[in-house]
């Protein structure tokens, strides 16, 4: 992600956002001076050691699968070959993100009752449309809110949820996932939506109370099928999210200046010539 501010921002369910330092911030529609981090950026404070190995595997795979291209590139443009391989994981991630975004757009349309003409849908997304239709018929959710923004005044965060719906008589917050698996971090995400202070409606920017929620669930849609997965997102999980919210502040601002200049030192002293050369 870009390290610069995106001053024009982006619209997320009626609330403008911007990217800053690799994180998404939501702009308070009533006071543009107030910017709070997005739920996904807060959850992103979790350790991601596995990503190092995944990125290395994607680079190695790209080299093996495209060795004829890579070997020629090494001869003509070594720096270009390095860029091609080191960015392999980003290309894979972007492709998955683009597919997920396209599927989410169609899911929202289907949830609102729109009939999707599959002739106008990319082949990679057609199965997702079919499975979402099957989910609607099988589970029969009664949607109360779709693609809206929640805001926490108390803990200073915001986020955009996929749906709040009644399922079997209980009101739950829902998230659509097209990723390979349903990861446990989604519990933190759903707890943040569940315990936010208010919903900022996209239609008019007015605030509404977050309804009393019994829990959360994920609709996991893959090309081969779908599953509806309950997710624990109660107070214990929300406590963990709040801890990550503090870690976010530490990473952004809190750690600055905590280590001071030496007040005493020993050993070989640096000369003025050495300092100027550095």
PDB file of C-alpha atoms in Angstrom:
ATOM      1  CA  UNK A   1       0.000   0.000   0.000  1.00  0.00           C
ATOM      2  CA  UNK A   2       1.016   3.570  -0.555  1.00  0.00           C
ATOM      3  CA  UNK A   3       2.793   5.379   2.238  1.00  0.00           C
ATOM      4  CA  UNK A   4       1.308   8.718   1.172  1.00  0.00           C
ATOM      5  CA  UNK A   5      -2.072  10.109   2.173  1.00  0.00           C
ATOM      6  CA  UNK A   6      -4.868   9.633  -0.332  1.00  0.00           C
ATOM      7  CA  UNK A   7      -6.437  13.063   0.184  1.00  0.00           C
ATOM      8  CA  UNK A   8      -9.364  12.365  -2.117  1.00  0.00           C
ATOM      9  CA  UNK A   9     -10.121   9.272  -0.116  1.00  0.00           C
ATOM     10  CA  UNK A  10     -12.509   6.511  -1.020  1.00  0.00           C
ATOM     11  CA  UNK A  11     -16.172   5.968  -0.263  1.00  0.00           C
ATOM     12  CA  UNK A  12     -16.900   3.057   2.082  1.00  0.00           C
ATOM     13  CA  UNK A  13     -20.639   2.593   2.638  1.00  0.00           C
ATOM     14  CA  UNK A  14     -21.260   6.335   2.767  1.00  0.00           C
ATOM     15  CA  UNK A  15     -18.188   7.283   4.829  1.00  0.00           C
ATOM     16  CA  UNK A  16     -15.010   8.569   3.164  1.00  0.00           C
ATOM     17  CA  UNK A  17     -11.739   6.825   3.888  1.00  0.00           C
ATOM     18  CA  UNK A  18      -8.075   7.399   3.169  1.00  0.00           C
ATOM     19  CA  UNK A  19      -4.923   5.315   3.151  1.00  0.00           C
ATOM     20  CA  UNK A  20      -2.110   6.448   5.409  1.00  0.00           C
ATOM     21  CA  UNK A  21       1.075   4.558   6.180  1.00  0.00           C
ATOM     22  CA  UNK A  22      -0.385   1.289   4.920  1.00  0.00           C
ATOM     23  CA  UNK A  23      -3.561   1.575   7.027  1.00  0.00           C
ATOM     24  CA  UNK A  24      -7.100   2.621   6.191  1.00  0.00           C
ATOM     25  CA  UNK A  25      -8.667   5.461   8.169  1.00  0.00           C
ATOM     26  CA  UNK A  26     -12.334   6.459   8.230  1.00  0.00           C
ATOM     27  CA  UNK A  27     -13.247  10.142   8.219  1.00  0.00           C
ATOM     28  CA  UNK A  28     -16.008  11.272  10.548  1.00  0.00           C
ATOM     29  CA  UNK A  29     -18.750  12.711   8.283  1.00  0.00           C
ATOM     30  CA  UNK A  30     -19.607  15.280  10.966  1.00  0.00           C
ATOM     31  CA  UNK A  31     -16.019  16.420  11.579  1.00  0.00           C
ATOM     32  CA  UNK A  32     -13.391  15.739   8.911  1.00  0.00           C
ATOM     33  CA  UNK A  33     -10.632  16.362  11.466  1.00  0.00           C
ATOM     34  CA  UNK A  34     -11.569  13.105  13.203  1.00  0.00           C
ATOM     35  CA  UNK A  35     -10.026  10.063  11.517  1.00  0.00           C
ATOM     36  CA  UNK A  36     -10.103   6.605  13.073  1.00  0.00           C
ATOM     37  CA  UNK A  37      -8.482   3.354  11.923  1.00  0.00           C
ATOM     38  CA  UNK A  38     -10.482   0.705  10.121  1.00  0.00           C
ATOM     39  CA  UNK A  39     -11.285  -2.629  11.720  1.00  0.00           C
ATOM     40  CA  UNK A  40      -9.200  -4.533   9.179  1.00  0.00           C
ATOM     41  CA  UNK A  41      -6.166  -2.324   9.859  1.00  0.00           C
ATOM     42  CA  UNK A  42      -6.499  -2.912  13.608  1.00  0.00           C
ATOM     43  CA  UNK A  43      -6.809  -6.687  13.120  1.00  0.00           C
ATOM     44  CA  UNK A  44      -3.736  -6.391  10.899  1.00  0.00           C
ATOM     45  CA  UNK A  45      -1.686  -5.835  14.079  1.00  0.00           C
ATOM     46  CA  UNK A  46      -1.757  -9.608  14.620  1.00  0.00           C
ATOM     47  CA  UNK A  47       1.581 -11.385  14.016  1.00  0.00           C
ATOM     48  CA  UNK A  48       1.924 -12.576  10.406  1.00  0.00           C
ATOM     49  CA  UNK A  49       4.986 -14.826  10.463  1.00  0.00           C
ATOM     50  CA  UNK A  50       3.260 -17.258   8.092  1.00  0.00           C
ATOM     51  CA  UNK A  51       3.188 -14.572   5.391  1.00  0.00           C
ATOM     52  CA  UNK A  52       6.986 -14.653   5.153  1.00  0.00           C
ATOM     53  CA  UNK A  53       6.939 -18.332   4.206  1.00  0.00           C
ATOM     54  CA  UNK A  54       3.938 -17.865   1.890  1.00  0.00           C
ATOM     55  CA  UNK A  55       5.645 -15.003   0.031  1.00  0.00           C
ATOM     56  CA  UNK A  56       8.855 -17.033  -0.310  1.00  0.00           C
ATOM     57  CA  UNK A  57       6.883 -20.004  -1.667  1.00  0.00           C
ATOM     58  CA  UNK A  58       5.102 -17.808  -4.235  1.00  0.00           C
ATOM     59  CA  UNK A  59       8.430 -16.412  -5.446  1.00  0.00           C
ATOM     60  CA  UNK A  60       9.916 -19.910  -5.723  1.00  0.00           C
ATOM     61  CA  UNK A  61       6.816 -21.175  -7.524  1.00  0.00           C
ATOM     62  CA  UNK A  62       6.933 -18.276  -9.985  1.00  0.00           C
ATOM     63  CA  UNK A  63      10.590 -19.079 -10.728  1.00  0.00           C
ATOM     64  CA  UNK A  64       9.943 -22.806 -11.298  1.00  0.00           C
ATOM     65  CA  UNK A  65       6.725 -22.377 -13.299  1.00  0.00           C
ATOM     66  CA  UNK A  66       8.179 -19.624 -15.509  1.00  0.00           C
ATOM     67  CA  UNK A  67      11.811 -20.643 -15.639  1.00  0.00           C
ATOM     68  CA  UNK A  68      12.119 -20.119 -19.403  1.00  0.00           C
ATOM     69  CA  UNK A  69      10.914 -16.520 -19.047  1.00  0.00           C
ATOM     70  CA  UNK A  70      12.859 -15.841 -15.849  1.00  0.00           C
ATOM     71  CA  UNK A  71      16.131 -17.228 -17.191  1.00  0.00           C
ATOM     72  CA  UNK A  72      15.936 -15.008 -20.268  1.00  0.00           C
ATOM     73  CA  UNK A  73      15.008 -12.037 -18.106  1.00  0.00           C
ATOM     74  CA  UNK A  74      18.027 -12.692 -15.868  1.00  0.00           C
ATOM     75  CA  UNK A  75      20.303 -12.384 -18.918  1.00  0.00           C
ATOM     76  CA  UNK A  76      18.745  -9.165 -20.214  1.00  0.00           C
ATOM     77  CA  UNK A  77      17.501  -7.401 -17.084  1.00  0.00           C
ATOM     78  CA  UNK A  78      18.632  -8.904 -13.751  1.00  0.00           C
ATOM     79  CA  UNK A  79      16.910  -6.150 -11.753  1.00  0.00           C
ATOM     80  CA  UNK A  80      13.677  -6.779 -13.657  1.00  0.00           C
ATOM     81  CA  UNK A  81      13.933 -10.507 -12.903  1.00  0.00           C
ATOM     82  CA  UNK A  82      14.334  -9.761  -9.205  1.00  0.00           C
ATOM     83  CA  UNK A  83      11.296  -7.456  -9.252  1.00  0.00           C
ATOM     84  CA  UNK A  84       9.238 -10.071 -11.086  1.00  0.00           C
ATOM     85  CA  UNK A  85      10.005 -12.756  -8.524  1.00  0.00           C
ATOM     86  CA  UNK A  86       9.830 -10.656  -5.370  1.00  0.00           C
ATOM     87  CA  UNK A  87       6.379  -9.353  -6.390  1.00  0.00           C
ATOM     88  CA  UNK A  88       4.911 -12.773  -7.190  1.00  0.00           C
ATOM     89  CA  UNK A  89       2.976 -12.880  -3.912  1.00  0.00           C
ATOM     90  CA  UNK A  90       1.529  -9.414  -4.555  1.00  0.00           C
ATOM     91  CA  UNK A  91       0.232 -10.481  -7.962  1.00  0.00           C
ATOM     92  CA  UNK A  92      -1.402 -13.549  -6.420  1.00  0.00           C
ATOM     93  CA  UNK A  93      -2.888 -11.508  -3.583  1.00  0.00           C
ATOM     94  CA  UNK A  94      -4.246  -8.847  -5.942  1.00  0.00           C
ATOM     95  CA  UNK A  95      -5.900 -11.441  -8.170  1.00  0.00           C
ATOM     96  CA  UNK A  96      -7.645 -12.958  -5.146  1.00  0.00           C
ATOM     97  CA  UNK A  97      -8.626  -9.501  -3.892  1.00  0.00           C
ATOM     98  CA  UNK A  98     -10.083  -8.527  -7.267  1.00  0.00           C
ATOM     99  CA  UNK A  99     -12.140 -11.725  -7.407  1.00  0.00           C
ATOM    100  CA  UNK A 100     -13.349 -11.180  -3.840  1.00  0.00           C
ATOM    101  CA  UNK A 101     -14.377  -7.591  -4.592  1.00  0.00           C
ATOM    102  CA  UNK A 102     -16.308  -8.657  -7.691  1.00  0.00           C
ATOM    103  CA  UNK A 103     -18.056 -11.415  -5.742  1.00  0.00           C
ATOM    104  CA  UNK A 104     -18.931  -9.076  -2.843  1.00  0.00           C
ATOM    105  CA  UNK A 105     -20.509  -6.595  -5.241  1.00  0.00           C
ATOM    106  CA  UNK A 106     -22.707  -9.326  -6.716  1.00  0.00           C
ATOM    107  CA  UNK A 107     -23.555 -10.768  -3.285  1.00  0.00           C
ATOM    108  CA  UNK A 108     -24.872  -7.384  -2.180  1.00  0.00           C
ATOM    109  CA  UNK A 109     -26.983  -7.103  -5.320  1.00  0.00           C
ATOM    110  CA  UNK A 110     -28.376 -10.587  -4.785  1.00  0.00           C
ATOM    111  CA  UNK A 111     -29.106  -9.871  -1.115  1.00  0.00           C
ATOM    112  CA  UNK A 112     -31.087  -6.817  -2.215  1.00  0.00           C
ATOM    113  CA  UNK A 113     -33.180  -9.012  -4.484  1.00  0.00           C
ATOM    114  CA  UNK A 114     -31.535  -8.247  -7.822  1.00  0.00           C
ATOM    115  CA  UNK A 115     -31.536 -11.040 -10.381  1.00  0.00           C
ATOM    116  CA  UNK A 116     -28.039 -11.453 -11.809  1.00  0.00           C
ATOM    117  CA  UNK A 117     -27.639 -12.125 -15.515  1.00  0.00           C
ATOM    118  CA  UNK A 118     -24.806 -14.647 -15.620  1.00  0.00           C
ATOM    119  CA  UNK A 119     -24.012 -13.741 -19.210  1.00  0.00           C
ATOM    120  CA  UNK A 120     -22.555 -10.501 -17.866  1.00  0.00           C
ATOM    121  CA  UNK A 121     -20.551 -12.151 -15.077  1.00  0.00           C
ATOM    122  CA  UNK A 122     -16.894 -13.171 -15.360  1.00  0.00           C
ATOM    123  CA  UNK A 123     -16.456 -16.934 -15.605  1.00  0.00           C
ATOM    124  CA  UNK A 124     -14.392 -17.041 -12.375  1.00  0.00           C
ATOM    125  CA  UNK A 125     -17.247 -15.490 -10.391  1.00  0.00           C
ATOM    126  CA  UNK A 126     -20.222 -17.367 -11.880  1.00  0.00           C
ATOM    127  CA  UNK A 127     -20.001 -20.252  -9.371  1.00  0.00           C
ATOM    128  CA  UNK A 128     -20.021 -17.767  -6.497  1.00  0.00           C
ATOM    129  CA  UNK A 129     -23.272 -16.232  -7.764  1.00  0.00           C
ATOM    130  CA  UNK A 130     -24.883 -19.644  -8.020  1.00  0.00           C
ATOM    131  CA  UNK A 131     -23.799 -20.659  -4.511  1.00  0.00           C
ATOM    132  CA  UNK A 132     -24.975 -17.368  -2.985  1.00  0.00           C
ATOM    133  CA  UNK A 133     -28.401 -17.954  -4.543  1.00  0.00           C
ATOM    134  CA  UNK A 134     -28.444 -21.390  -2.988  1.00  0.00           C
ATOM    135  CA  UNK A 135     -27.476 -19.907   0.400  1.00  0.00           C
ATOM    136  CA  UNK A 136     -30.381 -17.426   0.176  1.00  0.00           C
ATOM    137  CA  UNK A 137     -32.844 -20.198  -0.585  1.00  0.00           C
ATOM    138  CA  UNK A 138     -31.480 -22.586   2.034  1.00  0.00           C
ATOM    139  CA  UNK A 139     -30.898 -20.218   4.989  1.00  0.00           C
ATOM    140  CA  UNK A 140     -33.583 -17.613   4.203  1.00  0.00           C
ATOM    141  CA  UNK A 141     -31.872 -14.661   5.952  1.00  0.00           C
ATOM    142  CA  UNK A 142     -33.935 -11.538   6.628  1.00  0.00           C
ATOM    143  CA  UNK A 143     -31.546  -8.672   5.944  1.00  0.00           C
ATOM    144  CA  UNK A 144     -31.785  -5.665   8.252  1.00  0.00           C
ATOM    145  CA  UNK A 145     -28.659  -3.812   7.061  1.00  0.00           C
ATOM    146  CA  UNK A 146     -26.398  -4.348   4.059  1.00  0.00           C
ATOM    147  CA  UNK A 147     -22.944  -2.848   3.461  1.00  0.00           C
ATOM    148  CA  UNK A 148     -23.038  -0.147   6.117  1.00  0.00           C
ATOM    149  CA  UNK A 149     -20.369   1.482   8.277  1.00  0.00           C
ATOM    150  CA  UNK A 150     -20.122   1.041  12.038  1.00  0.00           C
ATOM    151  CA  UNK A 151     -18.407   3.625  14.234  1.00  0.00           C
ATOM    152  CA  UNK A 152     -17.072   3.313  17.772  1.00  0.00           C
ATOM    153  CA  UNK A 153     -16.897   6.643  19.579  1.00  0.00           C
ATOM    154  CA  UNK A 154     -15.611   4.975  22.733  1.00  0.00           C
ATOM    155  CA  UNK A 155     -12.746   2.990  21.224  1.00  0.00           C
ATOM    156  CA  UNK A 156     -12.137   5.114  18.126  1.00  0.00           C
ATOM    157  CA  UNK A 157     -12.420   2.728  15.184  1.00  0.00           C
ATOM    158  CA  UNK A 158     -14.766   2.181  12.249  1.00  0.00           C
ATOM    159  CA  UNK A 159     -15.451  -0.536   9.711  1.00  0.00           C
ATOM    160  CA  UNK A 160     -17.779  -1.687   6.964  1.00  0.00           C
ATOM    161  CA  UNK A 161     -19.731  -4.895   7.528  1.00  0.00           C
ATOM    162  CA  UNK A 162     -21.382  -7.043   4.867  1.00  0.00           C
ATOM    163  CA  UNK A 163     -24.748  -7.661   6.518  1.00  0.00           C
ATOM    164  CA  UNK A 164     -26.793  -7.765   9.669  1.00  0.00           C
ATOM    165  CA  UNK A 165     -29.651 -10.230   9.338  1.00  0.00           C
ATOM    166  CA  UNK A 166     -32.127 -12.375  11.190  1.00  0.00           C
ATOM    167  CA  UNK A 167     -31.334 -16.068  10.839  1.00  0.00           C
ATOM    168  CA  UNK A 168     -33.594 -18.603  12.545  1.00  0.00           C
ATOM    169  CA  UNK A 169     -35.071 -15.812  14.664  1.00  0.00           C
ATOM    170  CA  UNK A 170     -31.721 -14.457  15.907  1.00  0.00           C
ATOM    171  CA  UNK A 171     -30.047 -11.237  14.762  1.00  0.00           C
ATOM    172  CA  UNK A 172     -26.438 -11.800  13.711  1.00  0.00           C
ATOM    173  CA  UNK A 173     -23.664  -9.926  11.924  1.00  0.00           C
ATOM    174  CA  UNK A 174     -22.514 -11.650   8.727  1.00  0.00           C
ATOM    175  CA  UNK A 175     -19.379 -11.565   6.650  1.00  0.00           C
ATOM    176  CA  UNK A 176     -18.906 -12.953   3.140  1.00  0.00           C
ATOM    177  CA  UNK A 177     -15.553 -14.701   2.566  1.00  0.00           C
ATOM    178  CA  UNK A 178     -14.120 -16.040  -0.693  1.00  0.00           C
ATOM    179  CA  UNK A 179     -10.676 -16.829   0.737  1.00  0.00           C
ATOM    180  CA  UNK A 180      -9.211 -20.329   0.820  1.00  0.00           C
ATOM    181  CA  UNK A 181     -10.258 -20.837   4.451  1.00  0.00           C
ATOM    182  CA  UNK A 182     -12.189 -19.115   7.224  1.00  0.00           C
ATOM    183  CA  UNK A 183      -9.452 -17.750   9.453  1.00  0.00           C
ATOM    184  CA  UNK A 184      -9.847 -17.176  13.182  1.00  0.00           C
ATOM    185  CA  UNK A 185      -9.073 -13.454  12.845  1.00  0.00           C
ATOM    186  CA  UNK A 186     -12.597 -12.996  11.447  1.00  0.00           C
ATOM    187  CA  UNK A 187     -13.865 -13.375  15.024  1.00  0.00           C
ATOM    188  CA  UNK A 188     -12.025 -10.168  15.964  1.00  0.00           C
ATOM    189  CA  UNK A 189     -13.475  -8.415  12.935  1.00  0.00           C
ATOM    190  CA  UNK A 190     -17.055  -9.446  13.722  1.00  0.00           C
ATOM    191  CA  UNK A 191     -16.692  -8.567  17.422  1.00  0.00           C
ATOM    192  CA  UNK A 192     -15.649  -5.028  16.424  1.00  0.00           C
ATOM    193  CA  UNK A 193     -18.783  -4.673  14.316  1.00  0.00           C
ATOM    194  CA  UNK A 194     -20.939  -6.194  17.046  1.00  0.00           C
ATOM    195  CA  UNK A 195     -19.818  -3.832  19.829  1.00  0.00           C
ATOM    196  CA  UNK A 196     -19.536  -0.603  17.849  1.00  0.00           C
ATOM    197  CA  UNK A 197     -21.614   2.329  19.089  1.00  0.00           C
ATOM    198  CA  UNK A 198     -23.569   3.157  15.951  1.00  0.00           C
ATOM    199  CA  UNK A 199     -24.219   2.515  12.280  1.00  0.00           C
ATOM    200  CA  UNK A 200     -23.676   5.408   9.860  1.00  0.00           C
ATOM    201  CA  UNK A 201     -26.151   4.799   7.065  1.00  0.00           C
ATOM    202  CA  UNK A 202     -24.885   5.177   3.501  1.00  0.00           C
ATOM    203  CA  UNK A 203     -28.177   6.571   2.218  1.00  0.00           C
ATOM    204  CA  UNK A 204     -28.264   9.759   4.308  1.00  0.00           C
ATOM    205  CA  UNK A 205     -25.257   9.722   6.662  1.00  0.00           C
ATOM    206  CA  UNK A 206     -27.563   9.495   9.683  1.00  0.00           C
ATOM    207  CA  UNK A 207     -26.618   7.352  12.659  1.00  0.00           C
ATOM    208  CA  UNK A 208     -28.629   4.412  13.923  1.00  0.00           C
ATOM    209  CA  UNK A 209     -28.103   2.073  16.869  1.00  0.00           C
ATOM    210  CA  UNK A 210     -26.354  -1.225  16.290  1.00  0.00           C
ATOM    211  CA  UNK A 211     -29.081  -3.784  17.017  1.00  0.00           C
ATOM    212  CA  UNK A 212     -28.666  -6.295  19.824  1.00  0.00           C
ATOM    213  CA  UNK A 213     -26.719  -9.112  18.191  1.00  0.00           C
ATOM    214  CA  UNK A 214     -26.750 -12.741  19.249  1.00  0.00           C
ATOM    215  CA  UNK A 215     -23.483 -13.523  17.485  1.00  0.00           C
ATOM    216  CA  UNK A 216     -21.807 -13.685  14.105  1.00  0.00           C
ATOM    217  CA  UNK A 217     -21.334 -15.977  11.146  1.00  0.00           C
ATOM    218  CA  UNK A 218     -19.378 -16.270   7.923  1.00  0.00           C
ATOM    219  CA  UNK A 219     -20.755 -17.294   4.570  1.00  0.00           C
ATOM    220  CA  UNK A 220     -17.748 -18.980   2.973  1.00  0.00           C
ATOM    221  CA  UNK A 221     -18.115 -19.188  -0.800  1.00  0.00           C
ATOM    222  CA  UNK A 222     -15.634 -21.033  -2.985  1.00  0.00           C
ATOM    223  CA  UNK A 223     -15.866 -22.153  -6.628  1.00  0.00           C
ATOM    224  CA  UNK A 224     -16.705 -25.686  -5.475  1.00  0.00           C
ATOM    225  CA  UNK A 225     -19.436 -24.806  -2.962  1.00  0.00           C
ATOM    226  CA  UNK A 226     -20.444 -22.833   0.126  1.00  0.00           C
ATOM    227  CA  UNK A 227     -20.727 -23.210   3.886  1.00  0.00           C
ATOM    228  CA  UNK A 228     -22.363 -21.163   6.627  1.00  0.00           C
ATOM    229  CA  UNK A 229     -20.034 -21.016   9.624  1.00  0.00           C
ATOM    230  CA  UNK A 230     -20.904 -19.702  13.121  1.00  0.00           C
ATOM    231  CA  UNK A 231     -18.247 -17.467  14.684  1.00  0.00           C
ATOM    232  CA  UNK A 232     -17.769 -16.664  18.373  1.00  0.00           C
ATOM    233  CA  UNK A 233     -17.508 -12.880  18.661  1.00  0.00           C
ATOM    234  CA  UNK A 234     -18.511 -12.144  22.256  1.00  0.00           C
ATOM    235  CA  UNK A 235     -16.905 -10.005  24.979  1.00  0.00           C
ATOM    236  CA  UNK A 236     -13.777 -12.172  25.331  1.00  0.00           C
ATOM    237  CA  UNK A 237     -12.997 -11.803  21.637  1.00  0.00           C
ATOM    238  CA  UNK A 238     -13.757  -8.089  21.741  1.00  0.00           C
ATOM    239  CA  UNK A 239     -11.275  -7.683  24.611  1.00  0.00           C
ATOM    240  CA  UNK A 240      -8.598  -9.075  22.291  1.00  0.00           C
ATOM    241  CA  UNK A 241      -9.648  -6.628  19.563  1.00  0.00           C
ATOM    242  CA  UNK A 242      -9.401  -3.723  22.022  1.00  0.00           C
ATOM    243  CA  UNK A 243      -5.877  -4.840  22.917  1.00  0.00           C
ATOM    244  CA  UNK A 244      -4.961  -4.756  19.224  1.00  0.00           C
ATOM    245  CA  UNK A 245      -6.471  -1.277  19.026  1.00  0.00           C
ATOM    246  CA  UNK A 246      -3.917  -0.195  21.647  1.00  0.00           C
ATOM    247  CA  UNK A 247      -1.136  -1.935  19.733  1.00  0.00           C
ATOM    248  CA  UNK A 248      -2.214   0.023  16.639  1.00  0.00           C
ATOM    249  CA  UNK A 249      -1.708   3.312  18.509  1.00  0.00           C
ATOM    250  CA  UNK A 250       1.648   2.082  19.794  1.00  0.00           C
ATOM    251  CA  UNK A 251       2.834   1.227  16.290  1.00  0.00           C
ATOM    252  CA  UNK A 252       1.588   4.503  14.818  1.00  0.00           C
ATOM    253  CA  UNK A 253       2.643   6.985  17.490  1.00  0.00           C
ATOM    254  CA  UNK A 254       3.342   5.482  20.897  1.00  0.00           C
ATOM    255  CA  UNK A 255       6.791   4.046  20.187  1.00  0.00           C
ATOM    256  CA  UNK A 256       8.183   7.293  18.846  1.00  0.00           C
ATOM    257  CA  UNK A 257      10.881   8.732  21.059  1.00  0.00           C
ATOM    258  CA  UNK A 258      10.763   6.032  23.736  1.00  0.00           C
ATOM    259  CA  UNK A 259      14.462   5.304  23.222  1.00  0.00           C
ATOM    260  CA  UNK A 260      16.575   8.342  23.978  1.00  0.00           C
ATOM    261  CA  UNK A 261      20.133   9.342  23.167  1.00  0.00           C
ATOM    262  CA  UNK A 262      22.908   7.718  25.215  1.00  0.00           C
ATOM    263  CA  UNK A 263      23.759   9.654  28.360  1.00  0.00           C
ATOM    264  CA  UNK A 264      27.024   7.756  28.748  1.00  0.00           C
ATOM    265  CA  UNK A 265      29.084   5.442  26.562  1.00  0.00           C
ATOM    266  CA  UNK A 266      32.492   3.830  26.413  1.00  0.00           C
ATOM    267  CA  UNK A 267      34.870   2.217  23.999  1.00  0.00           C
ATOM    268  CA  UNK A 268      36.226   3.761  20.843  1.00  0.00           C
ATOM    269  CA  UNK A 269      34.840   7.259  20.347  1.00  0.00           C
ATOM    270  CA  UNK A 270      33.567   8.383  16.958  1.00  0.00           C
ATOM    271  CA  UNK A 271      35.616  11.200  15.439  1.00  0.00           C
ATOM    272  CA  UNK A 272      34.198  14.229  13.687  1.00  0.00           C
ATOM    273  CA  UNK A 273      35.527  12.893  10.351  1.00  0.00           C
ATOM    274  CA  UNK A 274      33.646   9.604  10.881  1.00  0.00           C
ATOM    275  CA  UNK A 275      30.414  11.440  11.712  1.00  0.00           C
ATOM    276  CA  UNK A 276      30.682  13.571   8.571  1.00  0.00           C
ATOM    277  CA  UNK A 277      31.389  10.501   6.421  1.00  0.00           C
ATOM    278  CA  UNK A 278      28.284   8.754   7.773  1.00  0.00           C
TER     279      UNK A 278
END
